[in-house]
Amino acid sequence: MRAIVIYASCGGQTRRIAQRVAKTMTQRRVPTDTFDVTKLSVTELAVNFYDAVVFGSPIYFGEHDRRILWCMREHRRFLASVPTAFFSVCLNIINAQEERCRTNDDVTNDMRTRIPFQPSRHVTFAGALRYSEYGWLKKRIMHSLALQSGYESELGHDREYTDWDHVNSFAVDFADEARAFHHQSRSVQIPADAKRPAEAKWHRIHRSEVQSNSPVSR
């Protein structure tokens, strides 16, 4: 079997979390690829090649990345037949009153109105403030938002808020769920009309990223 983490990352923290999830799942005997929709076209991804799928997206102003939501809608029938999970990344998760980042329940309810299927797992992870990687304007905007949300923030110091133990636990639990599902059911077959040339093209583009993130054996 094989799984994939499909994610969008703007500031870099969602990418780091996605790579950790993929690495941990691979260590749990579920070889897992990663795919960044901000760098590669999600329309070329053969999602039905995989036996389990994880989606990840940052939340900006109460919204997930539209490319992630599009992918979930486009492949909803297939995704309803395999184990799926979703993680959100939000800097202001601790402050439940912050309108820019809704609570986990609010995000889940909003997703139900947009997606005709529901992932079996959904969690929200805190993000990070990486001032050293921001431009002049973004650095000051993020600093202001952090102070308004009650975070300690200094422009010259990056701050990590992600609970990596939580990330590892999420990945382990989902890998175990996916492996159990795979053993208990027949292998998912790729439809005859699947665009195999596009799938092959994607693998040529993407394989180098997978190998650099975590060793994967088939």
XYZ file of C-alpha atoms in Angstrom:
218
model
C 0.000 0.000 0.000
C 0.972 3.627 -0.370
C -0.298 6.921 1.067
C 0.148 10.590 0.236
C 0.064 13.902 2.088
C -1.386 16.634 -0.147
C -0.786 20.071 1.314
C -0.540 23.800 0.718
C 2.148 25.844 2.432
C 2.765 29.568 2.315
C 4.976 30.276 5.322
C 6.680 26.884 5.383
C 5.276 25.419 8.608
C 2.554 23.378 6.910
C 5.263 21.886 4.683
C 7.342 20.936 7.726
C 4.326 19.304 9.352
C 3.423 17.457 6.136
C 6.966 16.127 5.844
C 6.923 14.973 9.470
C 3.583 13.217 8.946
C 4.918 11.475 5.822
C 8.138 10.423 7.552
C 6.314 9.076 10.611
C 3.769 7.173 8.521
C 6.586 5.654 6.467
C 8.257 4.522 9.693
C 4.928 2.853 10.599
C 5.193 0.732 7.433
C 2.931 2.946 5.327
C 5.169 4.411 2.566
C 3.982 7.988 2.144
C 4.617 10.609 -0.528
C 4.113 14.382 -0.265
C 2.643 16.833 -2.773
C 2.667 20.644 -2.446
C -0.194 22.189 -4.442
C 1.519 25.588 -4.324
C 4.448 24.264 -6.374
C 2.910 21.587 -8.601
C -0.441 21.441 -10.390
C -2.900 19.349 -8.404
C -4.779 18.578 -11.639
C -1.899 16.277 -12.655
C -2.007 14.244 -9.459
C -3.508 10.744 -9.767
C -5.053 10.656 -6.300
C -6.684 7.286 -6.962
C -3.198 5.760 -7.170
C -3.093 5.828 -3.356
C -4.633 3.724 -0.604
C -4.849 6.516 1.999
C -4.782 10.304 1.737
C -3.923 13.099 4.175
C -4.741 16.726 3.383
C -3.077 19.682 5.080
C -3.757 23.389 4.811
C -3.017 26.593 6.699
C -5.957 28.749 7.732
C -5.892 32.379 6.685
C -8.805 34.586 7.737
C -10.923 31.535 8.520
C -10.352 29.836 5.164
C -8.432 26.805 3.972
C -6.462 26.856 0.734
C -8.869 26.682 -2.215
C -6.671 24.249 -4.144
C -6.931 21.748 -1.322
C -10.709 22.103 -1.175
C -10.902 21.725 -4.961
C -8.902 18.508 -4.811
C -11.190 17.111 -2.131
C -14.303 17.956 -4.139
C -12.853 16.694 -7.424
C -11.937 13.294 -5.963
C -14.756 13.030 -3.423
C -16.097 9.675 -4.641
C -12.731 7.978 -4.464
C -11.809 9.641 -1.167
C -15.023 8.379 0.409
C -13.788 4.826 -0.211
C -10.355 5.059 1.457
C -8.987 6.286 4.807
C -8.578 10.067 4.773
C -7.390 12.644 7.288
C -7.093 16.425 7.380
C -4.909 18.753 9.394
C -5.221 22.515 9.625
C -2.363 24.803 10.641
C -3.210 28.017 12.447
C -1.051 30.391 14.432
C -3.885 31.612 16.633
C -5.252 28.239 17.692
C -4.796 29.060 21.390
C -6.987 32.146 21.183
C -10.497 30.812 20.534
C -11.894 34.346 20.253
C -9.644 35.301 17.345
C -11.880 35.646 14.282
C -8.998 35.044 11.898
C -8.718 31.502 13.136
C -11.909 29.625 13.966
C -12.033 26.813 16.495
C -11.625 23.246 15.313
C -15.399 22.685 15.427
C -16.058 25.809 13.368
C -13.575 24.754 10.714
C -15.050 21.257 10.571
C -18.586 22.594 10.239
C -17.495 24.933 7.474
C -15.831 22.050 5.655
C -19.061 20.027 5.789
C -20.805 22.731 3.800
C -18.112 22.627 1.100
C -17.076 18.988 0.888
C -19.586 16.137 0.290
C -17.490 13.664 2.303
C -15.770 13.861 5.670
C -12.215 12.806 6.553
C -12.103 10.239 9.335
C -9.684 12.438 11.295
C -9.374 16.202 11.553
C -6.965 18.078 13.788
C -5.619 21.614 14.081
C -1.950 22.280 14.815
C -0.426 25.547 15.950
C 1.913 27.157 13.441
C 5.118 29.151 13.834
C 6.526 32.655 13.501
C 9.598 32.517 11.284
C 10.583 36.152 11.018
C 13.939 35.264 9.488
C 12.087 33.967 6.405
C 9.612 36.858 6.025
C 9.927 40.000 3.962
C 9.850 43.432 5.612
C 6.079 43.933 5.364
C 5.004 40.392 6.241
C 7.340 40.399 9.222
C 5.586 43.430 10.722
C 2.103 42.196 9.916
C 2.755 38.838 11.583
C 4.378 40.528 14.563
C 1.313 42.739 15.030
C -1.099 39.802 14.728
C 0.927 37.766 17.209
C 0.840 40.543 19.813
C -2.911 41.030 19.312
C -3.421 37.304 19.868
C -1.475 37.255 23.123
C 1.733 35.623 21.854
C 5.209 36.632 22.939
C 6.822 38.011 19.826
C 10.120 39.664 18.959
C 10.975 40.595 15.385
C 14.480 39.238 15.699
C 13.502 35.813 17.032
C 11.682 32.941 15.310
C 9.152 31.119 17.476
C 7.859 27.575 17.158
C 4.375 26.802 18.491
C 3.724 23.435 16.834
C 3.309 20.515 19.233
C 5.394 17.914 17.428
C 4.336 15.143 19.790
C 0.758 15.832 18.679
C 1.839 15.696 15.037
C 3.615 12.374 15.576
C 0.607 10.921 17.393
C -1.723 11.998 14.594
C 0.525 10.372 11.984
C 0.945 7.143 13.951
C -2.787 6.769 14.583
C -3.703 7.414 10.969
C -1.000 5.088 9.642
C -2.309 2.309 11.877
C -5.870 3.019 10.741
C -4.863 2.987 7.075
C -2.876 -0.223 7.408
C -5.729 -1.983 9.205
C -8.200 -0.824 6.565
C -5.916 -2.043 3.797
C -5.558 -5.473 5.365
C -9.303 -5.838 5.908
C -10.448 -4.811 2.461
C -9.525 -5.566 -1.098
C -6.978 -3.296 -2.746
C -8.387 -0.183 -4.366
C -8.234 -0.524 -8.152
C -7.393 2.440 -10.380
C -10.301 3.034 -12.814
C -9.614 1.960 -16.385
C -10.104 5.509 -17.628
C -7.519 7.005 -15.237
C -5.005 9.230 -17.002
C -1.917 7.091 -16.644
C 0.345 9.349 -18.776
C -0.421 12.283 -16.478
C 0.250 10.070 -13.475
C 3.625 9.031 -14.895
C 4.505 12.648 -15.654
C 3.707 13.626 -12.078
C 5.951 10.909 -10.691
C 8.898 12.100 -12.779
C 8.448 15.623 -11.436
C 7.734 14.657 -7.860
C 9.963 11.699 -6.994
C 12.991 13.850 -6.114
C 10.965 15.740 -3.484
C 9.757 12.507 -1.894
C 13.261 11.092 -1.646
C 14.598 14.278 -0.075
C 11.887 14.310 2.581
C 12.042 10.718 3.760
C 13.383 7.372 2.556
C 10.566 5.482 0.883
C 10.655 1.818 -0.055
C 7.968 -0.001 -1.949
